[in-house]
Coordinates of C-alpha atoms and ligand atoms in Angstrom, one line a residue:
X39 CA -25.0 -39.8 36.2
X40 CA -27.5 -37.4 37.6
X41 CA -26.7 -37.8 41.3
X42 CA -25.5 -34.2 41.3
X43 CA -29.1 -33.0 41.1
X44 CA -31.2 -33.4 44.2
X45 CA -34.2 -35.1 42.5
X46 CA -37.5 -35.2 44.2
X47 CA -39.6 -38.2 43.2
X48 CA -42.2 -37.9 46.0
X49 CA -45.5 -37.6 44.2
X50 CA -48.6 -39.3 45.5
X51 CA -51.4 -38.3 43.2
X52 CA -54.5 -40.2 42.3
X53 CA -54.7 -40.0 38.5
X54 CA -57.5 -37.9 37.0
X55 CA -58.5 -36.4 40.4
X56 CA -58.2 -32.6 40.9
X57 CA -56.4 -31.2 43.9
X58 CA -55.0 -27.9 44.9
X59 CA -51.2 -27.7 44.6
X60 CA -50.7 -24.1 45.7
X61 CA -53.4 -21.6 46.6
X62 CA -55.4 -20.8 43.4
X63 CA -53.9 -23.5 41.3
X64 CA -55.3 -27.1 40.9
X65 CA -53.6 -30.0 39.2
X66 CA -55.0 -33.1 37.5
X67 CA -52.5 -35.9 36.6
X68 CA -53.2 -38.0 33.5
X69 CA -52.9 -41.8 33.9
X70 CA -50.0 -42.1 31.5
X71 CA -47.0 -43.2 33.6
X72 CA -43.8 -44.2 31.7
X73 CA -40.1 -43.7 31.5
X74 CA -40.5 -40.2 29.8
X75 CA -43.7 -39.1 31.7
X76 CA -42.9 -40.3 35.3
X77 CA -46.3 -40.9 36.9
X78 CA -48.2 -39.0 34.3
X79 CA -48.6 -35.6 32.6
X80 CA -49.9 -32.9 34.9
X81 CA -52.5 -30.4 33.7
X82 CA -53.0 -27.3 35.8
X83 CA -56.2 -25.2 36.4
X84 CA -55.5 -21.5 37.3
X85 CA -58.0 -19.4 39.1
X86 CA -61.5 -19.9 40.3
X87 CA -64.8 -19.2 38.4
X88 CA -63.1 -17.9 35.3
X89 CA -60.1 -20.2 34.8
X90 CA -57.2 -21.1 32.5
X91 CA -55.9 -24.6 31.8
X92 CA -52.2 -25.2 31.3
X93 CA -51.4 -28.3 29.2
X94 CA -54.6 -30.2 28.7
X95 CA -52.6 -33.4 28.3
X96 CA -52.8 -36.5 26.1
X97 CA -55.8 -37.5 24.0
X98 CA -57.2 -39.7 26.8
X99 CA -61.0 -39.6 27.3
X100 CA -60.7 -40.3 31.1
X101 CA -58.3 -37.4 31.5
X102 CA -60.3 -35.0 29.4
X103 CA -63.4 -36.0 31.4
X104 CA -61.7 -35.4 34.7
X105 CA -60.5 -32.0 33.6
X106 CA -64.0 -31.0 32.4
X107 CA -65.5 -32.4 35.6
X108 CA -63.0 -30.3 37.7
X109 CA -64.2 -27.1 35.9
X110 CA -67.9 -27.9 35.9
X111 CA -69.9 -24.7 36.7
X112 CA -66.8 -22.6 35.9
X113 CA -65.8 -20.8 32.7
X114 CA -62.6 -21.8 30.9
X115 CA -61.4 -18.7 29.1
X116 CA -57.9 -19.8 28.1
X117 CA -55.9 -22.8 27.3
X118 CA -52.1 -22.5 27.4
X119 CA -49.8 -25.1 25.9
X120 CA -46.1 -25.5 26.9
X121 CA -45.1 -27.6 23.9
X122 CA -46.4 -30.0 21.3
X123 CA -45.4 -33.4 22.6
X124 CA -48.2 -36.0 22.5
X125 CA -48.5 -36.2 26.2
X126 CA -49.2 -32.4 26.5
X127 CA -51.3 -31.0 23.7
X128 CA -53.6 -33.6 22.0
X129 CA -56.4 -33.0 24.5
X130 CA -56.7 -29.4 23.3
X131 CA -59.4 -29.8 20.6
X132 CA -61.7 -31.7 23.0
X133 CA -61.3 -29.2 25.8
X134 CA -61.7 -26.3 23.4
X135 CA -64.9 -27.8 21.8
X136 CA -66.5 -28.2 25.3
X137 CA -65.4 -24.8 26.7
X138 CA -64.9 -22.4 23.7
X139 CA -61.6 -21.3 25.4
X140 CA -58.9 -19.5 23.4
X141 CA -55.8 -21.6 22.8
X142 CA -52.4 -19.9 23.4
X143 CA -48.9 -21.3 22.6
X144 CA -45.7 -20.2 21.1
X145 CA -46.6 -21.9 17.8
X146 CA -47.1 -25.2 16.0
X147 CA -44.6 -28.1 16.3
X148 CA -41.4 -27.6 14.5
X149 CA -37.8 -28.9 14.6
X150 CA -34.9 -26.8 15.9
X151 CA -33.0 -27.5 12.7
X152 CA -33.8 -29.0 9.3
X153 CA -33.2 -32.7 8.8
X154 CA -29.8 -33.6 7.3
X155 CA -29.7 -35.5 4.0
X156 CA -30.5 -39.1 4.7
X157 CA -31.5 -38.4 8.3
X158 CA -34.9 -39.5 9.6
X159 CA -36.5 -37.8 12.6
X160 CA -36.4 -40.4 15.5
X161 CA -38.9 -38.2 17.4
X162 CA -41.7 -38.1 14.7
X163 CA -44.0 -40.2 16.8
X164 CA -43.7 -38.0 19.8
X165 CA -44.9 -34.8 18.1
X166 CA -48.4 -33.5 17.9
X167 CA -48.3 -32.0 14.4
X168 CA -52.0 -31.3 14.3
X169 CA -51.8 -28.6 17.0
X170 CA -52.3 -25.0 15.9
X171 CA -52.8 -22.2 18.6
X172 CA -55.6 -19.6 18.2
X173 CA -53.0 -17.0 19.3
X174 CA -49.2 -17.4 18.9
X175 CA -47.6 -15.7 21.9
X176 CA -44.5 -13.7 21.8
X177 CA -41.9 -13.8 24.6
X178 CA -43.1 -11.7 27.5
X179 CA -46.6 -11.3 26.2
X180 CA -49.2 -11.3 29.0
X181 CA -52.8 -12.6 28.8
X182 CA -55.1 -11.3 31.5
X183 CA -57.9 -13.3 33.0
X184 CA -60.3 -12.8 35.8
X185 CA -58.1 -12.7 38.9
X186 CA -55.0 -14.0 37.1
X187 CA -52.4 -12.8 34.5
X188 CA -50.2 -15.3 32.6
X189 CA -47.0 -14.3 30.8
X190 CA -45.4 -16.4 28.1
X191 CA -41.7 -17.1 28.5
X192 CA -40.0 -18.6 25.5
X193 CA -37.8 -21.5 26.6
X194 CA -36.7 -23.5 23.5
X195 CA -34.4 -26.5 23.8
X196 CA -36.6 -29.5 24.8
X197 CA -38.7 -28.5 21.8
X198 CA -38.2 -25.5 19.5
X199 CA -41.7 -24.2 20.5
X200 CA -41.4 -24.7 24.2
X201 CA -42.9 -21.9 26.3
X202 CA -43.1 -21.7 30.1
X203 CA -45.7 -19.5 31.7
X204 CA -45.3 -17.1 34.6
X205 CA -48.3 -16.6 36.8
X206 CA -47.9 -12.9 37.4
X207 CA -47.6 -11.7 41.0
X208 CA -47.8 -15.2 42.4
X209 CA -44.2 -16.3 42.3
X210 CA -45.1 -19.3 40.1
X211 CA -43.8 -20.5 36.8
X212 CA -45.4 -23.4 34.8
X213 CA -42.2 -25.0 33.6
X214 CA -43.5 -27.6 31.2
X215 CA -40.8 -30.2 30.4
X216 CA -38.0 -27.6 30.6
X217 CA -37.2 -28.1 34.3
X218 CA -38.6 -30.9 36.3
X219 CA -38.0 -32.2 39.9
X220 CA -37.9 -35.9 39.1
X221 CA -35.4 -36.1 36.2
X222 CA -33.5 -34.1 33.7
X223 CA -35.3 -32.8 30.6
X224 CA -34.6 -34.7 27.3
X225 CA -32.9 -32.6 24.7
X226 CA -32.9 -34.6 21.5
X227 CA -32.1 -33.4 17.9
X228 CA -33.6 -32.4 15.5
X229 CA -36.6 -31.2 17.6
X230 CA -34.5 -30.1 20.5
X231 CA -31.2 -28.2 20.6
X232 CA -28.6 -28.0 23.4
X233 CA -27.5 -24.4 22.7
X234 CA -31.1 -23.3 22.9
X235 CA -31.7 -25.4 26.0
X236 CA -28.7 -23.9 27.9
X237 CA -29.7 -20.3 26.8
X238 CA -33.2 -21.0 28.2
X239 CA -31.8 -22.3 31.5
X240 CA -29.7 -19.2 31.9
X241 CA -32.7 -17.1 31.1
X242 CA -34.8 -18.8 33.8
X243 CA -31.9 -18.4 36.3
X244 CA -32.3 -14.6 36.0
X245 CA -36.1 -14.7 36.8
X246 CA -37.6 -14.2 40.2
X247 CA -40.1 -17.1 40.5
X248 CA -39.2 -19.6 43.2
X249 CA -42.0 -22.1 42.7
X250 CA -42.1 -24.1 39.5
X251 CA -45.0 -26.3 38.5
X252 CA -43.7 -28.8 35.9
X253 CA -45.4 -31.0 33.3
X254 CA -44.4 -34.1 35.3
X255 CA -43.5 -34.7 38.9
X256 CA -43.9 -32.6 42.1
X257 CA -43.6 -28.9 42.4
X258 CA -40.1 -27.4 42.7
X259 CA -40.1 -25.1 45.8
X260 CA -36.5 -23.7 45.4
X261 CA -36.5 -23.1 41.7
X262 CA -33.4 -20.8 41.3
X263 CA -31.2 -23.3 43.1
X264 CA -32.7 -26.2 41.1
X265 CA -32.1 -24.4 37.8
X266 CA -28.5 -23.9 38.9
X267 CA -28.1 -27.6 39.5
X268 CA -29.5 -28.2 36.0
X269 CA -26.9 -25.9 34.5
X270 CA -24.1 -27.5 36.4
X271 CA -25.4 -31.0 35.4
X272 CA -25.3 -30.1 31.7
X273 CA -21.8 -28.6 32.1
X274 CA -20.7 -31.8 33.9
X275 CA -22.2 -34.0 31.1
X276 CA -20.4 -32.0 28.5
X277 CA -17.1 -32.4 30.4
X278 CA -17.7 -36.2 30.6
X279 CA -18.2 -36.4 26.8
X280 CA -15.0 -34.4 26.2
X281 CA -13.2 -36.7 28.7
X282 CA -14.4 -39.8 26.8
X283 CA -13.3 -38.3 23.5
X284 CA -10.0 -37.6 25.0
X285 CA -9.7 -41.2 26.0
X286 CA -10.1 -42.2 22.4
X287 CA -13.8 -43.1 22.3
X288 CA -15.3 -41.9 19.0
X289 CA -18.9 -43.0 18.7
X290 CA -22.1 -42.2 20.6
X291 CA -23.0 -45.8 21.8
X292 CA -19.6 -46.1 23.5
X293 CA -19.9 -42.7 25.1
X294 CA -23.4 -43.6 26.4
X295 CA -22.2 -46.9 27.9
X296 CA -19.4 -45.1 29.6
X297 CA -21.3 -42.1 31.2
X298 CA -24.8 -43.3 31.7
X299 CA -24.2 -46.0 34.3
X300 CA -27.2 -48.0 35.4
X301 CA -29.6 -46.3 32.9
X302 CA -33.1 -47.6 32.4
X303 CA -32.6 -49.6 29.1
X304 CA -35.8 -48.0 27.8
X305 CA -33.9 -44.6 27.9
X306 CA -30.8 -45.7 26.0
X307 CA -32.1 -44.2 22.7
X308 CA -32.9 -40.9 24.4
X309 CA -29.5 -40.9 26.1
X310 CA -27.8 -41.3 22.7
X311 CA -29.8 -38.4 21.3
X312 CA -28.9 -36.3 24.4
X313 CA -25.2 -37.0 23.7
X314 CA -25.7 -36.1 20.1
X315 CA -27.3 -32.8 21.2
X316 CA -24.1 -32.0 23.2
X317 CA -21.9 -33.0 20.3
X318 CA -23.8 -30.8 17.9
X319 CA -23.2 -27.9 20.2
X320 CA -19.5 -28.8 20.7
X321 CA -19.0 -29.1 16.9
X322 CA -20.7 -25.7 16.3
X323 CA -18.4 -24.2 18.9
X324 CA -15.3 -25.7 17.2
X325 CA -14.4 -27.9 20.2
X326 CA -15.2 -31.2 18.5
X327 CA -14.8 -32.4 14.9
X328 CA -16.8 -34.9 12.9
X329 CA -17.0 -35.8 9.2
X330 CA -19.9 -34.0 7.6
X331 CA -22.9 -33.2 9.8
X332 CA -23.0 -34.4 13.4
X333 CA -25.0 -37.7 13.3
X334 CA -26.2 -40.3 15.7
X335 CA -24.0 -42.9 13.9
X336 CA -21.1 -40.5 13.3
X337 CA -17.5 -40.5 14.6
X338 CA -16.2 -37.7 16.7
X339 CA -12.8 -36.4 17.9
X340 CA -11.5 -33.5 19.9
X341 CA -10.6 -30.6 17.6
X342 CA -6.8 -29.8 17.4
Ligands
LIG66 ZN1 -42.1 -33.0 26.2

Protein backbone atom coordinates (compact mmCIF):
# COMPACT_ATOMS: atom_id res chain seq x y z
CA UNK A 1 0.00 0.00 0.00
CA UNK A 2 1.95 2.93 -1.27
CA UNK A 3 -0.95 5.22 -2.20
CA UNK A 4 0.21 7.56 0.55
CA UNK A 5 3.21 8.62 -1.57
CA UNK A 6 2.45 10.89 -4.58
CA UNK A 7 4.40 8.80 -7.07
CA UNK A 8 5.41 10.31 -10.38
CA UNK A 9 5.73 7.77 -13.19
CA UNK A 10 5.87 10.30 -16.02
CA UNK A 11 9.11 9.61 -17.81
CA UNK A 12 9.38 9.66 -21.58
CA UNK A 13 13.01 9.06 -22.39
CA UNK A 14 14.49 7.40 -25.45
CA UNK A 15 16.97 4.83 -24.10
CA UNK A 16 20.66 5.54 -24.67
CA UNK A 17 20.03 9.09 -25.84
CA UNK A 18 21.52 12.01 -23.91
CA UNK A 19 19.31 14.93 -22.92
CA UNK A 20 19.66 17.81 -20.49
CA UNK A 21 17.54 17.23 -17.35
CA UNK A 22 18.48 20.44 -15.50
CA UNK A 23 20.96 23.13 -16.61
CA UNK A 24 24.44 21.61 -16.55
CA UNK A 25 23.34 18.00 -16.06
CA UNK A 26 22.58 15.50 -18.84
CA UNK A 27 21.04 12.07 -18.37
CA UNK A 28 21.27 8.87 -20.41
CA UNK A 29 18.88 6.03 -19.57
CA UNK A 30 19.98 2.43 -20.13
CA UNK A 31 17.60 0.11 -21.95
CA UNK A 32 17.08 -2.20 -18.95
CA UNK A 33 13.41 -1.80 -17.98
CA UNK A 34 12.03 -4.13 -15.29
CA UNK A 35 10.11 -4.39 -12.02
CA UNK A 36 13.13 -3.14 -10.04
CA UNK A 37 14.54 -0.67 -12.58
CA UNK A 38 11.35 1.03 -13.87
CA UNK A 39 12.17 2.16 -17.45
CA UNK A 40 15.91 1.78 -16.96
CA UNK A 41 18.94 2.89 -14.95
CA UNK A 42 19.76 6.56 -15.43
CA UNK A 43 23.37 7.70 -15.77
CA UNK A 44 24.12 11.41 -15.29
CA UNK A 45 26.78 13.61 -16.89
CA UNK A 46 27.73 16.66 -14.82
CA UNK A 47 29.29 19.76 -16.35
CA UNK A 48 30.51 20.66 -19.80
CA UNK A 49 33.99 20.12 -21.24
CA UNK A 50 35.49 18.58 -18.10
CA UNK A 51 32.73 16.35 -16.79
CA UNK A 52 31.83 13.76 -14.18
CA UNK A 53 29.62 10.71 -14.72
CA UNK A 54 27.34 9.51 -11.92
CA UNK A 55 26.44 5.79 -12.12
CA UNK A 56 27.74 4.46 -15.46
CA UNK A 57 25.07 1.75 -15.28
CA UNK A 58 24.87 -1.89 -16.34
CA UNK A 59 27.46 -3.76 -18.39
CA UNK A 60 25.57 -3.11 -21.62
CA UNK A 61 27.64 -2.22 -24.73
CA UNK A 62 24.83 -0.04 -26.16
CA UNK A 63 24.62 2.01 -22.97
CA UNK A 64 28.38 2.30 -22.59
CA UNK A 65 28.60 3.38 -26.25
CA UNK A 66 25.86 5.97 -25.76
CA UNK A 67 27.56 7.44 -22.67
CA UNK A 68 30.92 7.64 -24.45
CA UNK A 69 29.23 9.21 -27.50
CA UNK A 70 27.60 11.82 -25.27
CA UNK A 71 31.01 12.91 -23.88
CA UNK A 72 32.93 12.73 -27.15
CA UNK A 73 35.32 15.74 -27.37
CA UNK A 74 34.97 16.22 -23.61
CA UNK A 75 37.21 15.01 -20.78
CA UNK A 76 35.71 12.73 -18.13
CA UNK A 77 37.72 13.36 -14.97
CA UNK A 78 35.56 11.55 -12.42
CA UNK A 79 33.13 8.67 -12.11
CA UNK A 80 30.88 8.54 -9.04
CA UNK A 81 29.01 5.36 -8.05
CA UNK A 82 26.00 5.47 -5.73
CA UNK A 83 26.03 1.74 -4.95
CA UNK A 84 27.08 -1.64 -6.26
CA UNK A 85 23.93 -3.17 -7.71
CA UNK A 86 24.43 -4.70 -11.13
CA UNK A 87 22.30 -2.06 -12.84
CA UNK A 88 24.53 0.78 -11.54
CA UNK A 89 28.26 -0.05 -11.42
CA UNK A 90 29.33 -2.80 -13.90
CA UNK A 91 29.88 -0.28 -16.74
CA UNK A 92 32.61 1.40 -14.65
CA UNK A 93 35.62 -0.58 -15.98
CA UNK A 94 34.75 0.11 -19.63
CA UNK A 95 34.15 3.84 -19.05
CA UNK A 96 37.33 4.11 -16.98
CA UNK A 97 39.35 2.30 -19.66
CA UNK A 98 38.16 4.73 -22.37
CA UNK A 99 38.42 7.93 -20.31
CA UNK A 100 41.05 7.37 -17.61
CA UNK A 101 38.67 8.95 -15.08
CA UNK A 102 39.12 8.44 -11.33
CA UNK A 103 36.41 6.28 -9.75
CA UNK A 104 34.85 7.48 -6.49
CA UNK A 105 32.44 5.58 -4.21
CA UNK A 106 31.88 4.82 -0.56
CA UNK A 107 33.50 1.40 -0.96
CA UNK A 108 33.14 -2.11 -2.41
CA UNK A 109 29.93 -4.09 -2.03
CA UNK A 110 29.28 -5.46 1.44
CA UNK A 111 26.31 -6.69 3.44
CA UNK A 112 24.80 -4.63 6.26
CA UNK A 113 25.20 -7.61 8.60
CA UNK A 114 26.90 -11.03 8.50
CA UNK A 115 24.85 -13.98 7.23
CA UNK A 116 23.20 -16.01 9.98
CA UNK A 117 24.11 -19.70 10.27
CA UNK A 118 22.30 -21.58 7.51
CA UNK A 119 21.15 -18.38 5.80
CA UNK A 120 21.93 -17.82 2.14
CA UNK A 121 22.02 -14.36 0.63
CA UNK A 122 18.98 -14.02 -1.67
CA UNK A 123 20.54 -10.91 -3.19
CA UNK A 124 23.85 -12.41 -4.29
CA UNK A 125 23.00 -12.17 -7.98
CA UNK A 126 22.15 -8.47 -7.73
CA UNK A 127 25.55 -7.40 -6.34
CA UNK A 128 28.59 -6.28 -8.34
CA UNK A 129 31.32 -7.83 -6.21
CA UNK A 130 34.08 -6.93 -8.68
CA UNK A 131 33.71 -3.20 -8.08
CA UNK A 132 36.54 -1.40 -6.27
CA UNK A 133 36.71 2.44 -6.26
CA UNK A 134 40.02 4.24 -6.89
CA UNK A 135 39.11 6.54 -4.00
CA UNK A 136 36.83 5.55 -1.10
CA UNK A 137 34.92 8.69 -0.09
CA UNK A 138 34.09 9.68 3.45
CA UNK A 139 30.78 11.26 4.38
CA UNK A 140 30.89 14.94 3.44
CA UNK A 141 34.04 14.70 1.33
CA UNK A 142 34.03 17.06 -1.67
CA UNK A 143 35.64 16.38 -5.07
CA UNK A 144 36.22 19.49 -7.16
CA UNK A 145 36.00 19.48 -10.93
CA UNK A 146 36.12 22.19 -13.57
CA UNK A 147 32.94 24.15 -12.89
CA UNK A 148 31.44 21.65 -10.45
CA UNK A 149 31.99 20.27 -6.96
CA UNK A 150 30.42 17.02 -5.79
CA UNK A 151 30.01 16.00 -2.16
CA UNK A 152 29.55 12.41 -0.98
CA UNK A 153 26.60 11.87 1.39
CA UNK A 154 26.59 8.42 3.02
CA UNK A 155 23.06 7.00 2.83
CA UNK A 156 23.20 3.31 3.87
CA UNK A 157 20.01 1.24 3.91
CA UNK A 158 19.25 0.16 0.33
CA UNK A 159 22.80 -1.17 0.38
CA UNK A 160 25.42 -0.73 3.10
CA UNK A 161 27.69 1.25 0.74
CA UNK A 162 25.02 3.52 -0.74
CA UNK A 163 26.22 7.10 -1.23
CA UNK A 164 24.19 10.02 -2.57
CA UNK A 165 26.02 12.96 -4.15
CA UNK A 166 25.25 16.63 -3.66
CA UNK A 167 26.12 18.94 -6.55
CA UNK A 168 27.39 21.87 -4.52
CA UNK A 169 25.72 25.26 -4.96
CA UNK A 170 23.24 23.83 -7.50
CA UNK A 171 20.49 22.61 -5.15
CA UNK A 172 20.79 19.11 -6.63
CA UNK A 173 21.30 15.69 -5.02
CA UNK A 174 21.99 12.52 -7.00
CA UNK A 175 19.86 10.20 -4.87
CA UNK A 176 20.73 6.80 -6.40
CA UNK A 177 18.19 4.20 -5.29
CA UNK A 178 17.66 5.74 -1.85
CA UNK A 179 14.75 8.01 -2.83
CA UNK A 180 12.97 7.69 -6.17
CA UNK A 181 9.84 9.31 -7.61
CA UNK A 182 8.31 6.21 -9.18
CA UNK A 183 8.36 3.69 -6.29
CA UNK A 184 9.69 3.06 -2.81
CA UNK A 185 13.27 1.90 -2.41
CA UNK A 186 13.83 -1.79 -1.68
CA UNK A 187 15.42 -2.47 1.69
CA UNK A 188 16.31 -6.16 1.83
CA UNK A 189 18.51 -7.95 4.37
CA UNK A 190 21.32 -8.88 4.57
CA UNK A 191 22.58 -6.25 2.08
CA UNK A 192 20.18 -3.60 3.31
CA UNK A 193 19.03 -2.63 6.80
CA UNK A 194 15.89 -0.74 7.85
CA UNK A 195 17.45 1.05 10.83
CA UNK A 196 20.18 2.41 8.53
CA UNK A 197 17.62 3.28 5.88
CA UNK A 198 15.45 5.30 8.27
CA UNK A 199 18.50 7.10 9.66
CA UNK A 200 19.55 8.00 6.10
CA UNK A 201 16.07 9.34 5.28
CA UNK A 202 16.13 11.48 8.41
CA UNK A 203 19.58 12.70 7.43
CA UNK A 204 18.36 13.75 3.96
CA UNK A 205 15.31 15.45 5.50
CA UNK A 206 17.71 17.90 7.17
CA UNK A 207 19.51 18.80 3.94
CA UNK A 208 18.70 21.80 1.79
CA UNK A 209 18.61 20.36 -1.74
CA UNK A 210 15.14 20.45 -3.27
CA UNK A 211 15.87 18.67 -6.59
CA UNK A 212 16.77 14.97 -6.52
CA UNK A 213 18.02 13.14 -9.59
CA UNK A 214 17.48 9.44 -8.84
CA UNK A 215 18.88 6.24 -10.36
CA UNK A 216 15.49 5.39 -11.84
CA UNK A 217 12.51 7.50 -12.88
CA UNK A 218 11.93 11.23 -13.20
CA UNK A 219 13.55 14.03 -11.23
CA UNK A 220 12.00 14.88 -7.85
CA UNK A 221 11.31 18.61 -7.75
CA UNK A 222 10.08 18.96 -4.13
CA UNK A 223 12.53 16.63 -2.43
CA UNK A 224 12.04 17.60 1.27
CA UNK A 225 8.29 16.96 0.99
CA UNK A 226 8.93 13.72 -0.84
CA UNK A 227 11.45 12.48 1.74
CA UNK A 228 8.86 13.21 4.39
CA UNK A 229 6.32 11.07 2.53
CA UNK A 230 8.90 8.29 2.40
CA UNK A 231 9.43 8.51 6.17
CA UNK A 232 5.67 8.47 6.84
CA UNK A 233 5.24 5.53 4.45
CA UNK A 234 7.84 3.45 6.34
CA UNK A 235 6.22 4.29 9.67
CA UNK A 236 2.82 3.27 8.23
CA UNK A 237 4.29 0.03 6.92
CA UNK A 238 5.74 -0.72 10.36
CA UNK A 239 2.35 0.01 11.95
CA UNK A 240 0.65 -2.37 9.47
CA UNK A 241 3.10 -5.16 10.37
CA UNK A 242 2.50 -4.63 14.09
CA UNK A 243 -1.25 -4.61 13.42
CA UNK A 244 -1.05 -7.98 11.59
CA UNK A 245 1.05 -9.48 14.41
CA UNK A 246 -1.59 -8.21 16.85
CA UNK A 247 -4.23 -10.00 14.78
CA UNK A 248 -2.34 -13.27 15.30
CA UNK A 249 -0.46 -13.58 12.03
CA UNK A 250 3.03 -14.92 12.69
CA UNK A 251 4.83 -15.49 9.39
CA UNK A 252 6.14 -13.21 6.64
CA UNK A 253 4.14 -14.69 3.70
CA UNK A 254 0.84 -14.09 5.57
CA UNK A 255 1.84 -10.53 6.42
CA UNK A 256 2.84 -9.83 2.80
CA UNK A 257 -0.53 -11.18 1.56
CA UNK A 258 -2.37 -8.96 4.03
CA UNK A 259 -0.58 -5.66 3.49
CA UNK A 260 0.72 -5.71 -0.10
CA UNK A 261 -2.63 -5.76 -1.89
CA UNK A 262 -2.40 -5.94 -5.68
CA UNK A 263 1.38 -6.26 -5.73
CA UNK A 264 3.16 -7.18 -8.98
CA UNK A 265 3.78 -10.95 -8.45
CA UNK A 266 7.40 -10.45 -9.54
CA UNK A 267 7.88 -8.27 -6.45
CA UNK A 268 6.52 -10.71 -3.84
CA UNK A 269 10.02 -11.92 -2.91
CA UNK A 270 11.24 -8.34 -2.47
CA UNK A 271 8.15 -7.51 -0.39
CA UNK A 272 8.94 -10.44 1.92
CA UNK A 273 12.48 -9.20 2.38
CA UNK A 274 11.20 -5.69 3.05
CA UNK A 275 8.91 -7.05 5.80
CA UNK A 276 11.90 -8.99 7.17
CA UNK A 277 13.87 -5.72 7.21
CA UNK A 278 11.14 -4.11 9.33
CA UNK A 279 10.95 -7.16 11.62
CA UNK A 280 14.73 -7.18 12.15
CA UNK A 281 14.50 -3.57 13.25
CA UNK A 282 11.47 -4.28 15.51
CA UNK A 283 13.22 -7.26 17.13
CA UNK A 284 16.36 -5.16 17.71
CA UNK A 285 14.16 -2.52 19.40
CA UNK A 286 12.50 -5.15 21.60
CA UNK A 287 9.02 -4.56 20.14
CA UNK A 288 8.75 -7.96 18.44
CA UNK A 289 10.02 -11.40 19.45
CA UNK A 290 11.13 -14.36 17.36
CA UNK A 291 13.00 -17.60 18.02
CA UNK A 292 16.70 -17.18 17.30
CA UNK A 293 17.66 -14.68 14.62
CA UNK A 294 14.93 -12.95 12.58
CA UNK A 295 14.61 -15.06 9.41
CA UNK A 296 12.50 -15.01 6.26
CA UNK A 297 10.87 -18.32 7.32
CA UNK A 298 10.71 -17.43 11.02
CA UNK A 299 7.68 -16.88 13.26
CA UNK A 300 7.13 -13.57 14.96
CA UNK A 301 4.95 -12.22 17.78
CA UNK A 302 4.52 -8.95 19.66
CA UNK A 303 6.80 -8.70 22.69
CA UNK A 304 4.97 -8.72 26.01
ZN1 LIG B 1 19.96 -0.65 -6.21
